[in-house]
PDB file of C-alpha atoms in Angstrom:
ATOM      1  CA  UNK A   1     214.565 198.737 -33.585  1.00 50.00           C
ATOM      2  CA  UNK A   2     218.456 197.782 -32.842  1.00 56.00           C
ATOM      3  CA  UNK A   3     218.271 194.059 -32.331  1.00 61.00           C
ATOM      4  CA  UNK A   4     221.098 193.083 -29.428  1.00 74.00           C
ATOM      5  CA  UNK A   5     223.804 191.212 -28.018  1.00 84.00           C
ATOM      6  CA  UNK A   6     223.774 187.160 -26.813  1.00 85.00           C
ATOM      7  CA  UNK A   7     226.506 186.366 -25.266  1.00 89.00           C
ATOM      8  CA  UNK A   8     227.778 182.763 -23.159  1.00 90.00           C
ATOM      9  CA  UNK A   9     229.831 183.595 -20.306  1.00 91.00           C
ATOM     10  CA  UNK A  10     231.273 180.939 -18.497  1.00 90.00           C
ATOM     11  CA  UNK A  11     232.097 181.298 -14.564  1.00 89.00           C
ATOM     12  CA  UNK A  12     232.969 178.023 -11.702  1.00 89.00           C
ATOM     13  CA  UNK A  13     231.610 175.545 -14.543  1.00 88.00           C
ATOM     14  CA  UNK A  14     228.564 177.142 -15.396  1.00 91.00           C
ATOM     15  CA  UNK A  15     227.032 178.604 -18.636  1.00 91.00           C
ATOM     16  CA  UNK A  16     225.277 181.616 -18.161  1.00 92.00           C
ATOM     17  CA  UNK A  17     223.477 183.330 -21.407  1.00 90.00           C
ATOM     18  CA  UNK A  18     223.239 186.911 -21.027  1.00 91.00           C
ATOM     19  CA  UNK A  19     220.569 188.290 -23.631  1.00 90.00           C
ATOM     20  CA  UNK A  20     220.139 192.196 -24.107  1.00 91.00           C
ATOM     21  CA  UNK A  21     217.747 193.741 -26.523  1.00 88.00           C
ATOM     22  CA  UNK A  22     215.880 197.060 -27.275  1.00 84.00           C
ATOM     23  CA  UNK A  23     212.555 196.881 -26.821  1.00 82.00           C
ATOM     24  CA  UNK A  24     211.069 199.322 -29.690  1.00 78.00           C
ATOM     25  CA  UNK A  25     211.140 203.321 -29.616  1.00 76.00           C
ATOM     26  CA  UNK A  26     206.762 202.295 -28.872  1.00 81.00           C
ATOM     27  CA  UNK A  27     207.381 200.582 -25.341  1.00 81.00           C
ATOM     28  CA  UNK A  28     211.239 202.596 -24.975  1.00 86.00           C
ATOM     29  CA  UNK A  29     212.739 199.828 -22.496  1.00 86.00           C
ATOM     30  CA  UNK A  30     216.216 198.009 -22.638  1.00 89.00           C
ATOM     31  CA  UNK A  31     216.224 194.770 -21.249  1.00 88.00           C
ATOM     32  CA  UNK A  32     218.738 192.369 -20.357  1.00 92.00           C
ATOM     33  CA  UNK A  33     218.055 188.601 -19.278  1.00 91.00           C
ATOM     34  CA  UNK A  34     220.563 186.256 -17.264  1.00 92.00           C
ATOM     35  CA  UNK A  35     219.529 182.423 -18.422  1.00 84.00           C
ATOM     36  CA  UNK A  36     221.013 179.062 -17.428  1.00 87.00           C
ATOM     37  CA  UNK A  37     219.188 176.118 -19.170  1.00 76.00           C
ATOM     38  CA  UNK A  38     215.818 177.414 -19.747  1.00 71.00           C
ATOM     39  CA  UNK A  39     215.686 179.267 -16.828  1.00 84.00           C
ATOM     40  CA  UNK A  40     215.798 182.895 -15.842  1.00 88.00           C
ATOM     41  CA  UNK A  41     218.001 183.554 -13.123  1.00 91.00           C
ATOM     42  CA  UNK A  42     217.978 187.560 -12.935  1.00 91.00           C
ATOM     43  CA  UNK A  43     217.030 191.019 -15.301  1.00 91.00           C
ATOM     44  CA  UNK A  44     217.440 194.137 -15.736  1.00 90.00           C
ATOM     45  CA  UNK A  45     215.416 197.125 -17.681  1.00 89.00           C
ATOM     46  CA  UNK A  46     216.101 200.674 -18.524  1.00 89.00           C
ATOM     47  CA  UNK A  47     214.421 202.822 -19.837  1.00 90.00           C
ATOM     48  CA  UNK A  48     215.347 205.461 -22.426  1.00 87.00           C
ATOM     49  CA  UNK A  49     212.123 207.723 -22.342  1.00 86.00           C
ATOM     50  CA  UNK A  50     214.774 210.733 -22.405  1.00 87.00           C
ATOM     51  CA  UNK A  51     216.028 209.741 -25.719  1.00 84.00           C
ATOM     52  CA  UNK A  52     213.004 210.378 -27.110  1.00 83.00           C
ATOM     53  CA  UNK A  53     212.262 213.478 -25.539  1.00 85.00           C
ATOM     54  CA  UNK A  54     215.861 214.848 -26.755  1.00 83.00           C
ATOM     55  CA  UNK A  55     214.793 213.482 -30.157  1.00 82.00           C
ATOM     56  CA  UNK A  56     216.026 209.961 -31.165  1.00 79.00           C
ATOM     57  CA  UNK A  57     219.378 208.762 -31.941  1.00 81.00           C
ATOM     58  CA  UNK A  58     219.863 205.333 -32.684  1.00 84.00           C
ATOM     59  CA  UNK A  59     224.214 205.801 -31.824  1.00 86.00           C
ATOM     60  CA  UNK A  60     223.249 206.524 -28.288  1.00 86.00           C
ATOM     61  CA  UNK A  61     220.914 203.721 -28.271  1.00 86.00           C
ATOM     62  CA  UNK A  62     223.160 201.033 -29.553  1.00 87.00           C
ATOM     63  CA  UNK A  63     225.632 202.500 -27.021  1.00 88.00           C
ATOM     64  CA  UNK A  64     223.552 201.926 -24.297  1.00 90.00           C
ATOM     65  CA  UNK A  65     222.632 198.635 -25.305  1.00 88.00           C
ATOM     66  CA  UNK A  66     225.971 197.470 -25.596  1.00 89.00           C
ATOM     67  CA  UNK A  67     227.185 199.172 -22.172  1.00 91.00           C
ATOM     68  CA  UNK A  68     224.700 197.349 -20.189  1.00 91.00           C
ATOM     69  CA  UNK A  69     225.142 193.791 -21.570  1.00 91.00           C
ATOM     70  CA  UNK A  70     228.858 193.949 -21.134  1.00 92.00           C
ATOM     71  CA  UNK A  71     228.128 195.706 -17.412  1.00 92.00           C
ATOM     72  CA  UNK A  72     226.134 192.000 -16.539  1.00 93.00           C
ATOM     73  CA  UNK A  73     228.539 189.946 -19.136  1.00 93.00           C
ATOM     74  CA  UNK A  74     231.451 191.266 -16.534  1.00 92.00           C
ATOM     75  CA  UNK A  75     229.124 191.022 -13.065  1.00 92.00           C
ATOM     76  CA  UNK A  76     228.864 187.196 -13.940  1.00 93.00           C
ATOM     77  CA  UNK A  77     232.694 187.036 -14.441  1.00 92.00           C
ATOM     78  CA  UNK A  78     233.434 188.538 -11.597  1.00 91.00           C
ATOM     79  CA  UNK A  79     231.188 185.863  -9.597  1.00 92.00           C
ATOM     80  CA  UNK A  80     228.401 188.585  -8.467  1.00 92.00           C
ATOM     81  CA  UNK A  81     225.211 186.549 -10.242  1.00 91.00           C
ATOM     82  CA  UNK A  82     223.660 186.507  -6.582  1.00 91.00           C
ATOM     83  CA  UNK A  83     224.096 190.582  -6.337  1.00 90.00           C
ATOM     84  CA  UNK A  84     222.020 190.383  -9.436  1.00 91.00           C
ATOM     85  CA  UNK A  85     219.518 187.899  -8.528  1.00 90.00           C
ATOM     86  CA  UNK A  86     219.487 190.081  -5.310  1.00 89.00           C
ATOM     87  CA  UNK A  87     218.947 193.451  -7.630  1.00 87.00           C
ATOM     88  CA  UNK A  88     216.372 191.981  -9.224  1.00 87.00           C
ATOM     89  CA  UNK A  89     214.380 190.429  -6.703  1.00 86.00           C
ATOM     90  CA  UNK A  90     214.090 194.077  -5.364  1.00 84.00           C
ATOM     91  CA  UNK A  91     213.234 195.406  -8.790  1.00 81.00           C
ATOM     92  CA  UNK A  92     210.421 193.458  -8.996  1.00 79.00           C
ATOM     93  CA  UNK A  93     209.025 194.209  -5.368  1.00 78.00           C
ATOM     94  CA  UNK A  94     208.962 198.142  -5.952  1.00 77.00           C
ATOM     95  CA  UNK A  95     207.372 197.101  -9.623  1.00 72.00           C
ATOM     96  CA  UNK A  96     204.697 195.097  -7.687  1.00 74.00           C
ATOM     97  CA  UNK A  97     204.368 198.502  -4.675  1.00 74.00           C
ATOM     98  CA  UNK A  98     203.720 200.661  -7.670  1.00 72.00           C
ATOM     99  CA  UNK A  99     201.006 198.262  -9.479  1.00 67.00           C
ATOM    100  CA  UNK A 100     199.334 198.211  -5.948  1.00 68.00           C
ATOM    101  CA  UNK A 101     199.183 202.147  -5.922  1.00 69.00           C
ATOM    102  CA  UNK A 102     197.703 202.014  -9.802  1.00 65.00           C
ATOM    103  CA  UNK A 103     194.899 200.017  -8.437  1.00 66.00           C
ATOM    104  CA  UNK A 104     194.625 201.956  -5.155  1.00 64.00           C
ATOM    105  CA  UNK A 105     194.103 205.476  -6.883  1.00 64.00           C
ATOM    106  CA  UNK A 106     191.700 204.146  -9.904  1.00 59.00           C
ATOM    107  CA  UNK A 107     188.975 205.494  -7.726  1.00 52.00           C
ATOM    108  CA  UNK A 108     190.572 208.963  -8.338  1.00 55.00           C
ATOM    109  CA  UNK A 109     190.357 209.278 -12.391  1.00 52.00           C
ATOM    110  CA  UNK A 110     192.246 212.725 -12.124  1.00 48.00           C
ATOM    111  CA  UNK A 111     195.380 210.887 -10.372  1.00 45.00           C
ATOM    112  CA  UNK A 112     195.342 208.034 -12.020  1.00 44.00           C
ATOM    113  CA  UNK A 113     195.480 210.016 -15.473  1.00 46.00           C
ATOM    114  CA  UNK A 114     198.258 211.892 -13.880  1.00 45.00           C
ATOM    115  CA  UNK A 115     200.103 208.588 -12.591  1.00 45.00           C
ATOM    116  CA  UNK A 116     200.028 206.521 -15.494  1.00 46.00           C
ATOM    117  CA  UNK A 117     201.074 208.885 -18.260  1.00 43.00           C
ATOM    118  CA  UNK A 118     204.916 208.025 -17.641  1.00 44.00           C
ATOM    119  CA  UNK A 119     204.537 204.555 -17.267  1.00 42.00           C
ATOM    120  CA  UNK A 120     205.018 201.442 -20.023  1.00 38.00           C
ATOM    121  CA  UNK A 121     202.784 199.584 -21.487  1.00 38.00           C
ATOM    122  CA  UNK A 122     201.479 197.062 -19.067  1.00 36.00           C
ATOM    123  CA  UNK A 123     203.060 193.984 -19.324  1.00 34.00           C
ATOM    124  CA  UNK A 124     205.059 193.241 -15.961  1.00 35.00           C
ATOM    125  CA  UNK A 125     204.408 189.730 -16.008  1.00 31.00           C
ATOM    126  CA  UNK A 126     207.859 188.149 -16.982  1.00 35.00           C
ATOM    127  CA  UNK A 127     208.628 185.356 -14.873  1.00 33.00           C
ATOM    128  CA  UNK A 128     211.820 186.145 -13.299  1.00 36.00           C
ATOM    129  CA  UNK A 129     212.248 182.192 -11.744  1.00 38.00           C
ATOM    130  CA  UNK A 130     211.232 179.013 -14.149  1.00 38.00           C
ATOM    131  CA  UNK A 131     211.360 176.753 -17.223  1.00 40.00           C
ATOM    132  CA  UNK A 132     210.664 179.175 -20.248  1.00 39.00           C
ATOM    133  CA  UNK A 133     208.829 176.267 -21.923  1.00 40.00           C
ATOM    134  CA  UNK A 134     206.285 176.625 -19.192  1.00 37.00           C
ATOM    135  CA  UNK A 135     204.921 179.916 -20.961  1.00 35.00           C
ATOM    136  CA  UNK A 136     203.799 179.579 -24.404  1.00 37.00           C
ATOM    137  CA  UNK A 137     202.009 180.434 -25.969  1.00 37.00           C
ATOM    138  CA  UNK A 138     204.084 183.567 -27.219  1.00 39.00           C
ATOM    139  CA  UNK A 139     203.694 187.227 -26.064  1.00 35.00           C
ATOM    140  CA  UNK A 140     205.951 189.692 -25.801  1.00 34.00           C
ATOM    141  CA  UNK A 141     207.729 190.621 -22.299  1.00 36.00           C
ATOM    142  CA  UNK A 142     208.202 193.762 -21.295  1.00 39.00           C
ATOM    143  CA  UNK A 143     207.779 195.275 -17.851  1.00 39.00           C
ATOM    144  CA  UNK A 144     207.753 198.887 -16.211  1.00 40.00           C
ATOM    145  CA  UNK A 145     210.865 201.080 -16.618  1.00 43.00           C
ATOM    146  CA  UNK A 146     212.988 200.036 -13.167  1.00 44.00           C
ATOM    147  CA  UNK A 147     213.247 203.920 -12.585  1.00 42.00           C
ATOM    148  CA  UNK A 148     209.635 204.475 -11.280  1.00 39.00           C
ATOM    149  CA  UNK A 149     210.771 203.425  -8.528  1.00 39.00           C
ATOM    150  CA  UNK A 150     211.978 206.792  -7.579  1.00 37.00           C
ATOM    151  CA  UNK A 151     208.113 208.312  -8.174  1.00 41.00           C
ATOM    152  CA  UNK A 152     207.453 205.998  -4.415  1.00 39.00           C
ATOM    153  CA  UNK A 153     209.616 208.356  -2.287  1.00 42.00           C
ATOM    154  CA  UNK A 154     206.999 210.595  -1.177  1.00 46.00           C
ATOM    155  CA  UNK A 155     205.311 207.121  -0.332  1.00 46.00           C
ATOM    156  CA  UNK A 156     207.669 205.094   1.373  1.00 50.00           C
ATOM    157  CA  UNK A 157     208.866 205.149   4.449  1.00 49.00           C
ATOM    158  CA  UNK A 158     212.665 206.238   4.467  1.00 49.00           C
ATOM    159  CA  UNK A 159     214.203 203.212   4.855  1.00 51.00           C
ATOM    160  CA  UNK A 160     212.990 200.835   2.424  1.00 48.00           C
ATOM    161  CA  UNK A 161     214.120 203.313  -0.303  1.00 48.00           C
ATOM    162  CA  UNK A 162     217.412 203.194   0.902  1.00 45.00           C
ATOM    163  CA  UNK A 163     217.576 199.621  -0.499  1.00 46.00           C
ATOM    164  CA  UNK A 164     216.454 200.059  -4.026  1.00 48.00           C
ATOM    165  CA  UNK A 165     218.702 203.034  -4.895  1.00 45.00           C
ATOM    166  CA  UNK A 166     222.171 201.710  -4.589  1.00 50.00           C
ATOM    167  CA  UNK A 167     221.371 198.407  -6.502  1.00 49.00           C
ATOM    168  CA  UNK A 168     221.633 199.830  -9.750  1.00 46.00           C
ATOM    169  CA  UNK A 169     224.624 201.711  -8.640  1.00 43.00           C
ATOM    170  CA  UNK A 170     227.108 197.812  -8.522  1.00 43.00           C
ATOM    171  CA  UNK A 171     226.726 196.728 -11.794  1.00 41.00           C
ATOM    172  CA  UNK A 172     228.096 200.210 -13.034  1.00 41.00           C
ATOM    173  CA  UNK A 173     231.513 199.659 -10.947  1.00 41.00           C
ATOM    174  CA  UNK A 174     232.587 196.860 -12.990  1.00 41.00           C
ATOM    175  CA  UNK A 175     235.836 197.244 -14.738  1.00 43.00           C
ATOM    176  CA  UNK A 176     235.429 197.001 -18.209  1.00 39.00           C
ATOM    177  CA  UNK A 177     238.959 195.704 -19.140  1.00 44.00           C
ATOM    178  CA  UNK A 178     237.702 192.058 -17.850  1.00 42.00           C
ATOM    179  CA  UNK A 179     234.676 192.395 -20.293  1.00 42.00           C
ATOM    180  CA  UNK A 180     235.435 189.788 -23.278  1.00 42.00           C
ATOM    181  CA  UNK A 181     233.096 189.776 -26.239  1.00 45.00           C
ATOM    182  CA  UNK A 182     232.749 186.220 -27.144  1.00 43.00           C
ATOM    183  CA  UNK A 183     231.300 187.066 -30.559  1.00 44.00           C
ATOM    184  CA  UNK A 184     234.409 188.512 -31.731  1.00 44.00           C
ATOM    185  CA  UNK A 185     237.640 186.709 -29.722  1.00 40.00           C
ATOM    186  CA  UNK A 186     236.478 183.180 -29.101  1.00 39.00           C
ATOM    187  CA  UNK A 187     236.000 182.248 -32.684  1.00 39.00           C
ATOM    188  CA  UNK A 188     239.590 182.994 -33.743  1.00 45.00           C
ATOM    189  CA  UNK A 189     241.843 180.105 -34.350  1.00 59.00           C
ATOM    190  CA  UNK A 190     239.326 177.866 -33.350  1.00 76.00           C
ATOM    191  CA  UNK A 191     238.639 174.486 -35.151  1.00 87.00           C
ATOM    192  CA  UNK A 192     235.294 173.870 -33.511  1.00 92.00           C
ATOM    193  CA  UNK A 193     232.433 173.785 -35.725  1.00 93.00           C
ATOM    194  CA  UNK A 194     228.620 173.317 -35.405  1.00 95.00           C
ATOM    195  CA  UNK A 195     226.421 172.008 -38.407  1.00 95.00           C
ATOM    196  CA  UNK A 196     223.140 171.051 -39.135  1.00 95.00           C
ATOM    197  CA  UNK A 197     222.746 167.030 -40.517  1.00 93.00           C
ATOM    198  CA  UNK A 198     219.397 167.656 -41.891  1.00 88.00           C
ATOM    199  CA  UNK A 199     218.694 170.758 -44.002  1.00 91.00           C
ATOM    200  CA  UNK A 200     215.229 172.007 -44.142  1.00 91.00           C
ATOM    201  CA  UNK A 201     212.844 174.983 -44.162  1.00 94.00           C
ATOM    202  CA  UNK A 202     211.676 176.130 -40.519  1.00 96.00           C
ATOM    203  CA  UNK A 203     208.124 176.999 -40.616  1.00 95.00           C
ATOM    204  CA  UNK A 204     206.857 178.621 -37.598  1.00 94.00           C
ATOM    205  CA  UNK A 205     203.630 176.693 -35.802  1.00 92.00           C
ATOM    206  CA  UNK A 206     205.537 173.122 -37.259  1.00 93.00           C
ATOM    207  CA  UNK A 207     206.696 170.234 -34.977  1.00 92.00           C
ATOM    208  CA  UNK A 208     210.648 169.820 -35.905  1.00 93.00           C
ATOM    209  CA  UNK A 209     213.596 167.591 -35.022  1.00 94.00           C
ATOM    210  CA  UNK A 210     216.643 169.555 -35.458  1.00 96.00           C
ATOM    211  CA  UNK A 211     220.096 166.886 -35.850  1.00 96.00           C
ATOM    212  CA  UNK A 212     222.936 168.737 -35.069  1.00 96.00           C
ATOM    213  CA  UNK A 213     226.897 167.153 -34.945  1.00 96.00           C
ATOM    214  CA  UNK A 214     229.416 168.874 -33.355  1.00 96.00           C
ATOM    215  CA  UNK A 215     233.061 168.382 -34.840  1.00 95.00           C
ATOM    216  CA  UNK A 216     236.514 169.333 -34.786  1.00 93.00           C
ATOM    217  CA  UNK A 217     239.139 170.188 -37.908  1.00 87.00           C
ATOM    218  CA  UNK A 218     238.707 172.415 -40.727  1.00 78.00           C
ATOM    219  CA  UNK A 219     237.518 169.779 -42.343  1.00 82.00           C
ATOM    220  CA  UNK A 220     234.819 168.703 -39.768  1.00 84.00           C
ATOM    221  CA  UNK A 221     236.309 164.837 -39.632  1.00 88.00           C
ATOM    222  CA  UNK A 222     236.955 164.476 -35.426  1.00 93.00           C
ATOM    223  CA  UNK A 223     233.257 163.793 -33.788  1.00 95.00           C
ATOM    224  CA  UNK A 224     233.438 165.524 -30.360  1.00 95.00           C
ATOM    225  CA  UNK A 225     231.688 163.656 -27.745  1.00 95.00           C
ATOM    226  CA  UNK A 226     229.802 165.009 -24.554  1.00 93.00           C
ATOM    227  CA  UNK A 227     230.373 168.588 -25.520  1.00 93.00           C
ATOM    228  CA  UNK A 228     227.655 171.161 -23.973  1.00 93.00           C
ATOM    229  CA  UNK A 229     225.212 171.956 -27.042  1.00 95.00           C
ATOM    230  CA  UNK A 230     222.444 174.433 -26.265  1.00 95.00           C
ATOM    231  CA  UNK A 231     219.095 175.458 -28.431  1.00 95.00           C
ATOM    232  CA  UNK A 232     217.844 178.785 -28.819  1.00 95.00           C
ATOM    233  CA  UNK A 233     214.300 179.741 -30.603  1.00 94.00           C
ATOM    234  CA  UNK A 234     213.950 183.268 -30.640  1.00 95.00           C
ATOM    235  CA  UNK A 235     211.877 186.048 -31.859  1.00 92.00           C
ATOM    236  CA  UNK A 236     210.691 189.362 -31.581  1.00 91.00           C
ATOM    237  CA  UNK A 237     207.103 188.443 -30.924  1.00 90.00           C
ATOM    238  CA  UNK A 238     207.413 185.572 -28.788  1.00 90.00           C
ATOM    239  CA  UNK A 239     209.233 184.461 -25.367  1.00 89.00           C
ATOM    240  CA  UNK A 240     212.534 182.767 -26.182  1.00 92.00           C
ATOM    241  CA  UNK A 241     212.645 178.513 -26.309  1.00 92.00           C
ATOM    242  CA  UNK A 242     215.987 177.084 -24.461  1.00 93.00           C
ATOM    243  CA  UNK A 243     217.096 173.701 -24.469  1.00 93.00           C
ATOM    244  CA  UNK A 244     220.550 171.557 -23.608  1.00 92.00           C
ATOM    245  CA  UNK A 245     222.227 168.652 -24.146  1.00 92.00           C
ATOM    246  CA  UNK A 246     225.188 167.374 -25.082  1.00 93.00           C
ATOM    247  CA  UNK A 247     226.525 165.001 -27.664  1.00 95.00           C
ATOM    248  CA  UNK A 248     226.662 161.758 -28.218  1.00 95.00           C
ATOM    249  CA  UNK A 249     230.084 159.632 -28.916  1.00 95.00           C
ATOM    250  CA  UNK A 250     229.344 160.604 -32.890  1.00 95.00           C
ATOM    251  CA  UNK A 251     229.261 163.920 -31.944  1.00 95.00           C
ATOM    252  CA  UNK A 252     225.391 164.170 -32.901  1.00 96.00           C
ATOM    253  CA  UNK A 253     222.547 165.465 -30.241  1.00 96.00           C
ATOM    254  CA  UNK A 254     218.977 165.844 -31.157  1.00 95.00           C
ATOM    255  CA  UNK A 255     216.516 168.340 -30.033  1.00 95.00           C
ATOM    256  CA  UNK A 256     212.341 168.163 -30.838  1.00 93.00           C
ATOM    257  CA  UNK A 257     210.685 171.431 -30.702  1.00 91.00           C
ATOM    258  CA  UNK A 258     207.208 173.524 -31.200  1.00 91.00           C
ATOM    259  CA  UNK A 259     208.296 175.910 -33.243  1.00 93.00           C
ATOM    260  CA  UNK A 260     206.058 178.939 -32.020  1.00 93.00           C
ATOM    261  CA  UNK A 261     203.432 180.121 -34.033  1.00 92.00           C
ATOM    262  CA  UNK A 262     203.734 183.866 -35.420  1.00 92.00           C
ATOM    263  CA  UNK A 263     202.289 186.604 -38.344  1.00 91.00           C
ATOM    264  CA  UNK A 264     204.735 189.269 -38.161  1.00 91.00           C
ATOM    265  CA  UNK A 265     208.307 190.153 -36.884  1.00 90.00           C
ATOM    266  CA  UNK A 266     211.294 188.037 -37.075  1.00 92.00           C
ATOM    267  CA  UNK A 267     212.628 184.915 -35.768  1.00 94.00           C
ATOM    268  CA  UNK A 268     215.860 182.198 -35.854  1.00 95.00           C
ATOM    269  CA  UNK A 269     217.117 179.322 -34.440  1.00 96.00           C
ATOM    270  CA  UNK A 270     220.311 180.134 -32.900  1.00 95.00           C
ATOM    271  CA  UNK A 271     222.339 176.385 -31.745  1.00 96.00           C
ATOM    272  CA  UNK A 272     225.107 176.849 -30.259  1.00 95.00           C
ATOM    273  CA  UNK A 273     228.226 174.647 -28.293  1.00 94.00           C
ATOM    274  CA  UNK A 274     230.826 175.663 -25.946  1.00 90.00           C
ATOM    275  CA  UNK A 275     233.915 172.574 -26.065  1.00 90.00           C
ATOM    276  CA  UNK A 276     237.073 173.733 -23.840  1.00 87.00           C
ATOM    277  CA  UNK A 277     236.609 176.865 -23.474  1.00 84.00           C
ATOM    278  CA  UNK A 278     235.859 177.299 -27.015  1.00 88.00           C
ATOM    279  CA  UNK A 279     232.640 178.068 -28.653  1.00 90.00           C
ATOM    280  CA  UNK A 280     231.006 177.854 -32.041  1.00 93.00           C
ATOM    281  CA  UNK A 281     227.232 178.558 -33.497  1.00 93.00           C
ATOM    282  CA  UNK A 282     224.986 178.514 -36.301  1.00 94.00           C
ATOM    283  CA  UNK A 283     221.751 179.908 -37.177  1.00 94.00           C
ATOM    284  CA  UNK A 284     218.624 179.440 -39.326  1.00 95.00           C
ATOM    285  CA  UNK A 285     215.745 181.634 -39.999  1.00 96.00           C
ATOM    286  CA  UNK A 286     212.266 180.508 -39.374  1.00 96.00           C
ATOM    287  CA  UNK A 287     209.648 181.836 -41.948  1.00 95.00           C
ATOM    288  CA  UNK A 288     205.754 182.748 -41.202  1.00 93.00           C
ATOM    289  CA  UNK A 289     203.262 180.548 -42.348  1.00 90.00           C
TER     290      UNK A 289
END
């Protein structure tokens, strides 16, 4: 499974974290998230059920990936986040139509075996408005491909559809020469660093404090005070942890966390700060039990 792309991108004053990641070639889904804080403001899915039909290649994977986080990296720059808020709002009322048809026709067993064949795994509960904190314990969070959409035409009446088909269609007009990768440019001739004060092993299910400083100089010696510090814990079995702050006149901020509990897959603790215009980051693995 190609892991993804997270990326801060900064528009009017506001932080916006744009997180895209494959899904698995089992549930064949890319999905991008738009967070601010530790909530989720908009998302997007695609599937790539033809890539698997064609026989999988992992090239055209990773460039789909990477197309569709810079398409939302360069929405948000552009000041469309309420198109997507918009796009997904609507992508989540033809998700719940076709859930409502599921039900409808499971008094049909020959439909319904003809209906659900194309569809994902069935896990359309993601919670596309509130504090991520508010859903642990951990489970994964996939939905329905976006593009079953299309299987409600003979359904519908005409007009509704009308709505739901063009959506995708903004995010692809974005010009891609206003697309900046922060993980390559903004690092460059920057001085800002991130560290941790108190080196230890993360164990996943173990109450932590996590002491970070943020500083300035090669040699880490100027303390930067009230800079934006944000706290990722993320993992490819579990729902994603966020938390903010920002530092005090020592240039130290302190964050508590659960660390989630888990038996298999990966996960790290991604902290990362964004001082005038500039950003930094560090990581740290967390290790099963």
């Amino acid at each position: 499974m190609i892991t993804g792309f997270n990326t801060d991108v900064e528009h009017s004053g506001i932080v916006y974290h744009v997180q895209t990641e494959d899904k698995g070639v089992k549930s064949p889904l890319i999905l991008s998230l738009v967070y601010v804080g530790g909530t989720i403001l908009a998302s997007k899915r695609t599937p790539y059920d033809d890539l698997i039909e064609a026989g999988f290649d992992e090239k055209v994977l990773a460039e789909r990936l990477q197309r569709q986080h810079k398409l939302i990296c360069a929405a948000i720059r552009a000041g469309r986040i309420e198109d997507l808020k918009r796009q997904t709002e609507r992508e989540a009322g033809a998700r719940a139509k076709t859930t409502e048809e599921a039900q409808e026709e499971t008094t049909q067993p020959k439909a319904t075996e003809e209906t659900t064949k194309p569809k994902a795994p069935e896990e359309d509960f993601i919670i596309l408005h509130g504090n991520i904190a508010d859903f642990m314990p951990p489970s994964s969070f996939m939905a329905p491909p976006e593009n079953q959409t299309v299987e409600q035409q003979p359904i519908e009446p005409p007009a509704p559809e009308s709505t739901t088909v063009p959506a995708p269609k903004e995010t692809e007009h974005v010009d891609y020469s206003r697309v900046v990768d922060y993980s390559q440019t903004e690092k460059i001739e920057s001085d800002l660093q991130i560290s941790l004060l108190e080196e230890k092993k993360f164990i996943a299910g173990e109450y932590v404090k996590i002491l970070l400083r943020v500083a300035r100089g090669w040699d880490g010696s100027r303390s930067v005070a009230s800079a934006s510090v944000t706290l990722k814990v993320l993992g490819s079995t579990f729902r994603p942890l966020i938390f903010s702050g920002k530092t005090a006149n020592d240039g130290t901020v302190i964050f508590y966390a659960l660390l989630p509990y888990f038996t298999s897959g990966r996960a790290a603790i991604l902290a990362s700060v964004t001082d005038d215009g500039e950003r930094a980051e560090l990581r740290r693995v967390i290790h099963q039990p």
